[in-house]
Coordinates of C-alpha atoms in Angstrom, one line a residue:
X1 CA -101.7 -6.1 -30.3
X2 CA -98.4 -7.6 -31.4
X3 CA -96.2 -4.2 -30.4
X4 CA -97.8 -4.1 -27.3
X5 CA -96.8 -7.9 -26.5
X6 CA -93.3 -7.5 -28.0
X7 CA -93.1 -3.9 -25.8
X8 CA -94.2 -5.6 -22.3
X9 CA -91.2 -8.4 -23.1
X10 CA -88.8 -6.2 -23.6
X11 CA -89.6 -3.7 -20.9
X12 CA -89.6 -7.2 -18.4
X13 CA -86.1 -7.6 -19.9
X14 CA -84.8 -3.9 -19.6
X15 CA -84.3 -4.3 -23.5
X16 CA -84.5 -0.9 -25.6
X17 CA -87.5 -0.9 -28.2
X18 CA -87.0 0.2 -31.7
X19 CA -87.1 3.4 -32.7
X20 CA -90.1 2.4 -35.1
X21 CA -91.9 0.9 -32.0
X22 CA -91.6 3.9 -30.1
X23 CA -93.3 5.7 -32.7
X24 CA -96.0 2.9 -33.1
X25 CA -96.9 3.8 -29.4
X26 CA -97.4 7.1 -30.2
X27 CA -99.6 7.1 -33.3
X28 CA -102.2 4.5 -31.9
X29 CA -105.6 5.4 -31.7
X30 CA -107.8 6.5 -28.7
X31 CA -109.9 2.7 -29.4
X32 CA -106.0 1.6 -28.2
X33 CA -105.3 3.9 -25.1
X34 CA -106.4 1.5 -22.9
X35 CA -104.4 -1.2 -24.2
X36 CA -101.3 0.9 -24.6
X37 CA -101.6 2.2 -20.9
X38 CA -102.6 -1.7 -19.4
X39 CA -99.0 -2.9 -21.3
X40 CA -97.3 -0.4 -20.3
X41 CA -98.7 -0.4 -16.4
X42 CA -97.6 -4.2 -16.5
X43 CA -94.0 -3.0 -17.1
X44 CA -94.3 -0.2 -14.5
X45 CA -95.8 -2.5 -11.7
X46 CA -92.8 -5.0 -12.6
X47 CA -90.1 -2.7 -11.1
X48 CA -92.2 -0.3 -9.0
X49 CA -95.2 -2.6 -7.6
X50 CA -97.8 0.2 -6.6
X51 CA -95.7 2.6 -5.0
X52 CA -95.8 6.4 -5.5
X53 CA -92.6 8.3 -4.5
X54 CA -93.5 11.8 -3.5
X55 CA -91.2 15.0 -4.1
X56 CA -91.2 18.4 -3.3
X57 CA -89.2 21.5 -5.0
X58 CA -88.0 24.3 -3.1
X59 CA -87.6 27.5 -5.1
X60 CA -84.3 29.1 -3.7
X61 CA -84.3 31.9 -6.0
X62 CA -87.2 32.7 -8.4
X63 CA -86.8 34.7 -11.7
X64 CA -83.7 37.4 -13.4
X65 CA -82.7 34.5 -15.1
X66 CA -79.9 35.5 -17.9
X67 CA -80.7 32.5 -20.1
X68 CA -83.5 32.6 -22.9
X69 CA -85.3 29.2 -22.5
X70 CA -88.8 29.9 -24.3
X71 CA -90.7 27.5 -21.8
X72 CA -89.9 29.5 -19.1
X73 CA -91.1 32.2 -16.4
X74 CA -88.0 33.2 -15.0
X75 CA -86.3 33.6 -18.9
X76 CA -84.7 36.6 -19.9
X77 CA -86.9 39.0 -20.7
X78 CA -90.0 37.2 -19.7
X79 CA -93.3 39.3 -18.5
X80 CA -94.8 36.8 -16.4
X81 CA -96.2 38.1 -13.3
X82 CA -94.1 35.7 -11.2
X83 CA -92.6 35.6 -7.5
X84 CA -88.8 37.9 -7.6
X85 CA -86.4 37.2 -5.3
X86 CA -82.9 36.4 -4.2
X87 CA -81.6 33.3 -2.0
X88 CA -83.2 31.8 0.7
X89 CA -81.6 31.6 4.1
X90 CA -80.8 28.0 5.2
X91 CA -83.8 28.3 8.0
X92 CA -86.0 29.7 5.4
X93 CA -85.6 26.7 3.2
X94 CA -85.7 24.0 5.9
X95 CA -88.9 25.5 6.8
X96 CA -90.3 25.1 3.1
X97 CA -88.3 21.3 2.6
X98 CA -90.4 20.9 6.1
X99 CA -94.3 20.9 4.6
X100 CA -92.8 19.0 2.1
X101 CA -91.4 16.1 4.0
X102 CA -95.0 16.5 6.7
X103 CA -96.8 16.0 3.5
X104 CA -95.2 12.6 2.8
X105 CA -92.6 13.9 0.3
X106 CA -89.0 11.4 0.1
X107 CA -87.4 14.3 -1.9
X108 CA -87.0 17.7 -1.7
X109 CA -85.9 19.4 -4.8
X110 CA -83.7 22.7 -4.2
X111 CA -83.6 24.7 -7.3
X112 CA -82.1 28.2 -8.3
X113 CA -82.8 30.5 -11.2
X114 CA -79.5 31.3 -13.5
X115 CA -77.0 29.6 -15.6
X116 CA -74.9 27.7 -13.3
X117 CA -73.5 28.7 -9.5
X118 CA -70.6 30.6 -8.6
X119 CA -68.7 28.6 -6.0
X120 CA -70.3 31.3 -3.4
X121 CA -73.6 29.6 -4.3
X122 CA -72.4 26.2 -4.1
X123 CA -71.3 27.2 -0.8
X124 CA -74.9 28.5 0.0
X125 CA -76.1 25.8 -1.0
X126 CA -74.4 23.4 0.7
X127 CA -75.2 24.8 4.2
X128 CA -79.1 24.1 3.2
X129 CA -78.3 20.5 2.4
X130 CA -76.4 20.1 5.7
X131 CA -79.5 22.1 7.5
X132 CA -82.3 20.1 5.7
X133 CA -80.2 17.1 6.1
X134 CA -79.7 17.8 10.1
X135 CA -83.4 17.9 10.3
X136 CA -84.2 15.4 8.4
X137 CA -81.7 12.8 8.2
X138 CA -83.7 10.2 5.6
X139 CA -84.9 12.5 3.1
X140 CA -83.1 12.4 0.2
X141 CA -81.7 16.5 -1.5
X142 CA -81.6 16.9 -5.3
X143 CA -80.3 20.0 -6.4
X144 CA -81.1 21.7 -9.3
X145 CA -78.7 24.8 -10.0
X146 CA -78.0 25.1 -13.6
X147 CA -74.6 23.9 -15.2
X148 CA -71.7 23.1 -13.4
X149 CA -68.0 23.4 -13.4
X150 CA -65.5 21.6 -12.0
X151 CA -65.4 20.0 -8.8
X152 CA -68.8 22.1 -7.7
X153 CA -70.9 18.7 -8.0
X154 CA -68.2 16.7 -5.8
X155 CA -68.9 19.6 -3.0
X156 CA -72.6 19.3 -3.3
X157 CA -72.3 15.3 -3.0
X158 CA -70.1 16.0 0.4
X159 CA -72.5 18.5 1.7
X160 CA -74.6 15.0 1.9
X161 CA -76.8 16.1 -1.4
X162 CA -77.8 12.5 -3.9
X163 CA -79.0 13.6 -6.7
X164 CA -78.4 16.6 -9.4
X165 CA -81.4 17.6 -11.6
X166 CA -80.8 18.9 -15.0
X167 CA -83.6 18.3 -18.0
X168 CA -82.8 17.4 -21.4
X169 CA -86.0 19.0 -21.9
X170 CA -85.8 18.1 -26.0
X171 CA -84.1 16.4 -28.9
X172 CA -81.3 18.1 -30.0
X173 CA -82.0 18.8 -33.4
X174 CA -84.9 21.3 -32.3
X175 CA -82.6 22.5 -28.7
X176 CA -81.4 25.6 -30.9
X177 CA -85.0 26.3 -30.9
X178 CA -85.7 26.6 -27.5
X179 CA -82.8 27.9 -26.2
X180 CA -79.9 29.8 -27.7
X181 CA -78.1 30.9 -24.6
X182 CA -76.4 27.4 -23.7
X183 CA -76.0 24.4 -25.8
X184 CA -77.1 21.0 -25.6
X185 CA -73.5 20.0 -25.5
X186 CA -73.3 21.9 -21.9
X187 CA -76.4 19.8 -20.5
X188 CA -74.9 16.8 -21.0
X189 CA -71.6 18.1 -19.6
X190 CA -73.4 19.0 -16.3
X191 CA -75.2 15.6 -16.3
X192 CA -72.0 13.3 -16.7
X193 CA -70.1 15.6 -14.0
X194 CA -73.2 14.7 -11.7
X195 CA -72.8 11.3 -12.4
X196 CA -68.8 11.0 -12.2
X197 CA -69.1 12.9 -8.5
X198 CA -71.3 10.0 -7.5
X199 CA -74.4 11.9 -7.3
X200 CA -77.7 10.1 -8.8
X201 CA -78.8 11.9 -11.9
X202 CA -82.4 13.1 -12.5
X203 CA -82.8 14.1 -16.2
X204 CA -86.0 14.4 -18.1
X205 CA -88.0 16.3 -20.6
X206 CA -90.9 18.9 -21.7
X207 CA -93.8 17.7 -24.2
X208 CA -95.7 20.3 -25.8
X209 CA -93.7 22.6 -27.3
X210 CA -94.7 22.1 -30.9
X211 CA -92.3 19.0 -30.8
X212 CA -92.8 16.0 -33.6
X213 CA -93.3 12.5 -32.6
X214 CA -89.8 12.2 -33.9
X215 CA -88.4 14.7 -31.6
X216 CA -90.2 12.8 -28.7
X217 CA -88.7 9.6 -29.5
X218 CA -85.2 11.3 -30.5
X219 CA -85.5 12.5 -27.0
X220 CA -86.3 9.6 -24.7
X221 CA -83.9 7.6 -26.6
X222 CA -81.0 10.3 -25.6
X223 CA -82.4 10.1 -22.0
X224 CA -82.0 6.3 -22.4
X225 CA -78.9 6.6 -23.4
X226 CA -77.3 9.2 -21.0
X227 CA -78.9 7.2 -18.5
X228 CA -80.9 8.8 -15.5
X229 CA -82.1 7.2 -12.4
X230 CA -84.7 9.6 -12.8
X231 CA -87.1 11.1 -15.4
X232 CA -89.7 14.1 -14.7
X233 CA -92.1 14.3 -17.8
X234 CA -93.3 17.5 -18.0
X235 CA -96.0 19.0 -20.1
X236 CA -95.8 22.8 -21.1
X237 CA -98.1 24.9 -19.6
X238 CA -97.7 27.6 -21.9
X239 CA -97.1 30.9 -19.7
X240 CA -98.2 34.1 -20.2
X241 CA -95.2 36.5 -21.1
X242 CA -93.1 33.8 -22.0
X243 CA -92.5 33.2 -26.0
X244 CA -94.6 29.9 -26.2
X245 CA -97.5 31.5 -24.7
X246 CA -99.5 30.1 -27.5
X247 CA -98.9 26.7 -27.8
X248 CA -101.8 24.2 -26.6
X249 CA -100.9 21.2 -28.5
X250 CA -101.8 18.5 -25.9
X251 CA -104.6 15.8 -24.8
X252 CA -105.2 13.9 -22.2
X253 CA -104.9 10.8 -24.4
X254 CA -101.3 12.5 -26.3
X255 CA -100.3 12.9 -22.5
X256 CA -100.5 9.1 -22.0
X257 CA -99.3 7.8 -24.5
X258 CA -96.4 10.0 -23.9
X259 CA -95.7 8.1 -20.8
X260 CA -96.4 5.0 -22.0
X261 CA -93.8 5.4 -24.3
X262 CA -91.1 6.8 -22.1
X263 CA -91.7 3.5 -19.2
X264 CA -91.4 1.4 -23.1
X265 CA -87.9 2.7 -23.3
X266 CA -86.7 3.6 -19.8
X267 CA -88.2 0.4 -18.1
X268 CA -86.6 0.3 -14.7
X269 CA -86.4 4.4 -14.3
X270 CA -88.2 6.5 -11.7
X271 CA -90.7 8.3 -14.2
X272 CA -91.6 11.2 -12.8
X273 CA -95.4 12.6 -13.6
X274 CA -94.2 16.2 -13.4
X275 CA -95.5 20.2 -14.1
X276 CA -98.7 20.4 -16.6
X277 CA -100.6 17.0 -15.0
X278 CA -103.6 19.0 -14.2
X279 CA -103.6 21.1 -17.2
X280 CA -103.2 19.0 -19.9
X281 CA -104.3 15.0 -18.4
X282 CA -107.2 16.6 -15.7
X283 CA -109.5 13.8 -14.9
X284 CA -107.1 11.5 -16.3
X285 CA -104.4 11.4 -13.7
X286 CA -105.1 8.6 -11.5
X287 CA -104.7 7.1 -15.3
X288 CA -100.9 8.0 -15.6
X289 CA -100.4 6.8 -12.2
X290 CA -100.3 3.4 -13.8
X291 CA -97.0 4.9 -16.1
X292 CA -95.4 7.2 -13.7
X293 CA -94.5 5.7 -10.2
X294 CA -93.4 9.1 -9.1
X295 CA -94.8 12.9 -8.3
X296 CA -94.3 16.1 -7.5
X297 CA -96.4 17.4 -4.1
X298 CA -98.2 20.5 -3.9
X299 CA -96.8 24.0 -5.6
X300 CA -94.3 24.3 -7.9
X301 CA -91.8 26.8 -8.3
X302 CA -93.7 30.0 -9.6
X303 CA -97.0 28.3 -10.4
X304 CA -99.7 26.6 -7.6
X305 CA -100.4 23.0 -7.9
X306 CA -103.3 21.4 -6.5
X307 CA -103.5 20.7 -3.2
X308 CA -101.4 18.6 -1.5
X309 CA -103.9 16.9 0.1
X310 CA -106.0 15.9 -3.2
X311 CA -102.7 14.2 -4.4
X312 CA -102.6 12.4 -1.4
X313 CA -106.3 11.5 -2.0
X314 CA -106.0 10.6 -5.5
X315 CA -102.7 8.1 -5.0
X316 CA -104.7 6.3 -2.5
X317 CA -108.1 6.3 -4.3
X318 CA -106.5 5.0 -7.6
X319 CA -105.5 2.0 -5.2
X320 CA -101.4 2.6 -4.9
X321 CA -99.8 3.9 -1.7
X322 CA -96.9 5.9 -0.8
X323 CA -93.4 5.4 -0.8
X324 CA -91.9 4.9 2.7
X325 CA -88.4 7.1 3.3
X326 CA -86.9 3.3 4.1
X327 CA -88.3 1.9 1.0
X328 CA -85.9 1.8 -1.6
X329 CA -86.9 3.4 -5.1
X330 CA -85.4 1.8 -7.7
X331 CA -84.7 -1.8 -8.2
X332 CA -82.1 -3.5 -6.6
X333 CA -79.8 -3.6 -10.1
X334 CA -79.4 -0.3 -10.3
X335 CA -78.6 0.4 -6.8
X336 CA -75.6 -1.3 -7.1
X337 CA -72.8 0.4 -7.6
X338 CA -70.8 -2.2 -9.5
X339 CA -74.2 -2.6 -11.9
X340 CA -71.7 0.2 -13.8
X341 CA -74.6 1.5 -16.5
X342 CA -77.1 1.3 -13.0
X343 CA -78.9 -1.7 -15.1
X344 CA -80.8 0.1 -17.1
X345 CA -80.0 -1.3 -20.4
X346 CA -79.9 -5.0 -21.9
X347 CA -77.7 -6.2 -24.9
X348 CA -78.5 -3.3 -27.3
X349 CA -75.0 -1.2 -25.6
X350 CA -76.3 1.9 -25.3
X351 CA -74.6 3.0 -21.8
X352 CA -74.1 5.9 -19.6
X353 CA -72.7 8.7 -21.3
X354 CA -73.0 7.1 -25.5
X355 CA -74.9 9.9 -26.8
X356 CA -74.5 13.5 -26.7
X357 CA -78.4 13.6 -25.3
X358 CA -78.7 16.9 -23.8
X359 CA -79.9 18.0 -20.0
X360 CA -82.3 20.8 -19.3
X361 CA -82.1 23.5 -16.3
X362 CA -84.6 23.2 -13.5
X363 CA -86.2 20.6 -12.1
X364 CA -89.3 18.6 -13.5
X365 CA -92.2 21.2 -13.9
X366 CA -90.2 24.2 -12.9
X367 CA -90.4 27.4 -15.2
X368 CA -92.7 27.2 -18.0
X369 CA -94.0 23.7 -17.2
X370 CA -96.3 25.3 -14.5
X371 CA -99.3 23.3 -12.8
X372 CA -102.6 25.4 -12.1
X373 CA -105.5 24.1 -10.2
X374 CA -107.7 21.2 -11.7
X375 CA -110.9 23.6 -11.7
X376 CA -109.5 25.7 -14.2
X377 CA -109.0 23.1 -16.7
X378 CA -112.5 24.3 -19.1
X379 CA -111.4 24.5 -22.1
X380 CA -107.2 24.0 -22.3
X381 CA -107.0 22.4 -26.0
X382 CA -108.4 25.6 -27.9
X383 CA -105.9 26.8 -29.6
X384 CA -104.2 29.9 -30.7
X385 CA -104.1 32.4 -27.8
X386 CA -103.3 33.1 -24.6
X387 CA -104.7 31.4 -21.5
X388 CA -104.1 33.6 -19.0
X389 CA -107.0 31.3 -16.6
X390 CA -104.9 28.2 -16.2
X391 CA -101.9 29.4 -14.8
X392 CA -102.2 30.6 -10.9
X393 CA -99.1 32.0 -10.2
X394 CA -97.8 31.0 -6.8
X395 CA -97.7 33.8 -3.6
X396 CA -97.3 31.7 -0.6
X397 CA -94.3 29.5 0.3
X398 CA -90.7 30.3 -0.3
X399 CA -90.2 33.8 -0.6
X400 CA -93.6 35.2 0.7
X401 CA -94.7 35.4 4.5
X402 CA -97.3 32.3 3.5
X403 CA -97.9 29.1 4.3
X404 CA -96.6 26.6 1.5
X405 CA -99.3 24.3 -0.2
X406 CA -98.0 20.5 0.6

């Protein structure tokens, strides 16, 4: 296919695609999946070889969440059954960050329910990152606490944290939508203070929540645009008790050519196969694993993943390997720090901080982006009601006397 040659050049460039082309990737036919995934895979292997970069979320406090983001279990007002509690100790999430980091994981993702921290909880917070950091000196701490005011991100960067997560989640002509307690406006606020206070930004989005192709597109372009080093693409797990509780509107094949349409535009990116894998691509992940050169390990933060084990399996069985903690991620052009706009984009001059592209609140596959176990896939794409057998809702790990699932 012509788009699929003109796609792979620019993606080997680190040139942004056309809006139309974007959509092109999107409305091909199942007869094209292969192709479309093979192109794409050429432009992931280009930057990323065969490595898979393993992360693991921490849930520091679950639920009583004042904000009303429709995707998610810890909302306001939400009924799902879900894990309640208030902050970890620093021991008791060194202990959770520690089956993470046995299971292979290079990242450990520390996340808290609410809209933003008080400076108490930054403090908190910091004397995690110092404890996980004592322990384990390589692994790198993203924290994911909501929006931020000033100077809070520049004391999570000297507690030793590198990265802040905060999702775009989607485009923000439909973000009134989703949520009407914050604005975009205050995403991307959070995610350029991350950035300015040095810390690496992880920013991303949520398919499946009754979005057009357009808002896709709208959406990955604003992610382009503001610039992440890292993307988690989620796909909804609609959760019982939570307002979207009815919407099934993916397929394995939609769920691909989602990602091949995010590595399209954000070439040289950590893409980050993120909650709803099992759900919604089932036998087809090894498949995305040619798109996405990065995971989440084992439970997520009120719903069970699959075992950490069978990840571990699958990577290797699909033919990639893990990513070593002395192996760097990304590419060498954006690691530098005089690459200014980290390298990410060519000659079209859309750089860090152009677009008013919004930033969601918790980390990739937190909330309503759940992950159940693979056996309870039977069945997903009906539509119109409740599914109340695809979503295990987590009881070991952080905040229960159980062991975590890594």
């Amino acid at each position: 296919m012509d788009l699929l040659t003109a796609l792979v050049d620019k993606g080997l460039r680190r040139e942004l695609p056309t809006r139309d082309e974007a959509l092109a990737v999107l409305a091909t036919s199942d007869d094209e999946l292969l192709d479309v995934v093979a192109a794409a895979g050429r432009v992931r292997r280009q930057w990323f070889g065969r490595r898979v970069k393993l992360n693991y979320l921490v849930n520091l406090k679950s639920g009583l969440c004042p904000e009303d983001c429709s995707y998610c279990s810890q909302r306001l007002g939400s009924q799902a059954d879900i894990l309640k509690y208030s902050w970890l100790k620093p021991d008791q999430a060194v202990d959770a960050a520690r089956a993470g980091v046995a299971g292979g994981a290079k990242r450990v993702c520390l996340v808290a329910s609410g809209r933003g921290p008080t400076d108490r909880d930054v403090d908190r917070v910091s004397q995690t990152i110092e404890a996980i950091k004592g322990q384990h000196e390589d692994v790198e701490v993203c924290a994911c606490l909501g929006l931020l005011s000033d100077g809070q991100a520049e004391r999570l960067r000297a507690a030793g944290a590198d990265a802040y997560n905060h999702n775009l989640n989607t485009s923000e002509s439909t973000y009134g939508d989703i949520t009407t307690t914050h604005t975009y406006a205050d995403r991307v606020d959070t995610v350029h203070r991350a950035q300015a206070a040095g810390l690496s930004a992880c920013s991303g989005l949520i398919a499946g929540m009754g979005e057009s192709d357009e808002d896709l597109v709208d959406v990955v372009f604003g992610l382009r645009a503001l610039d992440p080093d890292s993307v988690p693409v989620n796909f909804l797990i609609p959760f019982e008790g939570t307002p979207l509780a009815k919407e099934w509107n993916l397929t394995p094949q939609r769920c691909l050519r989602i990602l091949a349409m995010v590595r399209f535009v954000c070439p040289d990116v950590e893409v980050r196969l993120a909650g709803g894998r099992e759900v919604h691509l089932r036998t087809m992940q090894p498949l995305a694993l040619q798109l996405a050169n990065s995971i989440f390990l084992g439970d997520y933060l009120t719903s069970e993943g699959q075992a950490g084990q069978a990840d571990l399996d699958m990577i290797a069985d699909a033919g990639f390997e893990v990513e070593g903690a002395q192996t760097r991620t990304l590419p060498d052009h954006r690691e530098l720090p005089a690459a200014g706009l980290c390298g990410t984009h060519g000659s079209d001059g859309a750089g860090r901080g152009t677009d008013e592209a919004g930033c969601g609140g918790h980390a990739g596959g937190a909330c309503g982006s759940h992950r159940p176990g693979v056996a309870a896939a039977a069945g997903v794409s009906a539509p119109g009601g409740v599914r109340t057998d695809l979503v295990a809702v987590r009881r070991r790990g952080a905040g229960t006397d159980l062991p975590p699932n890594a």
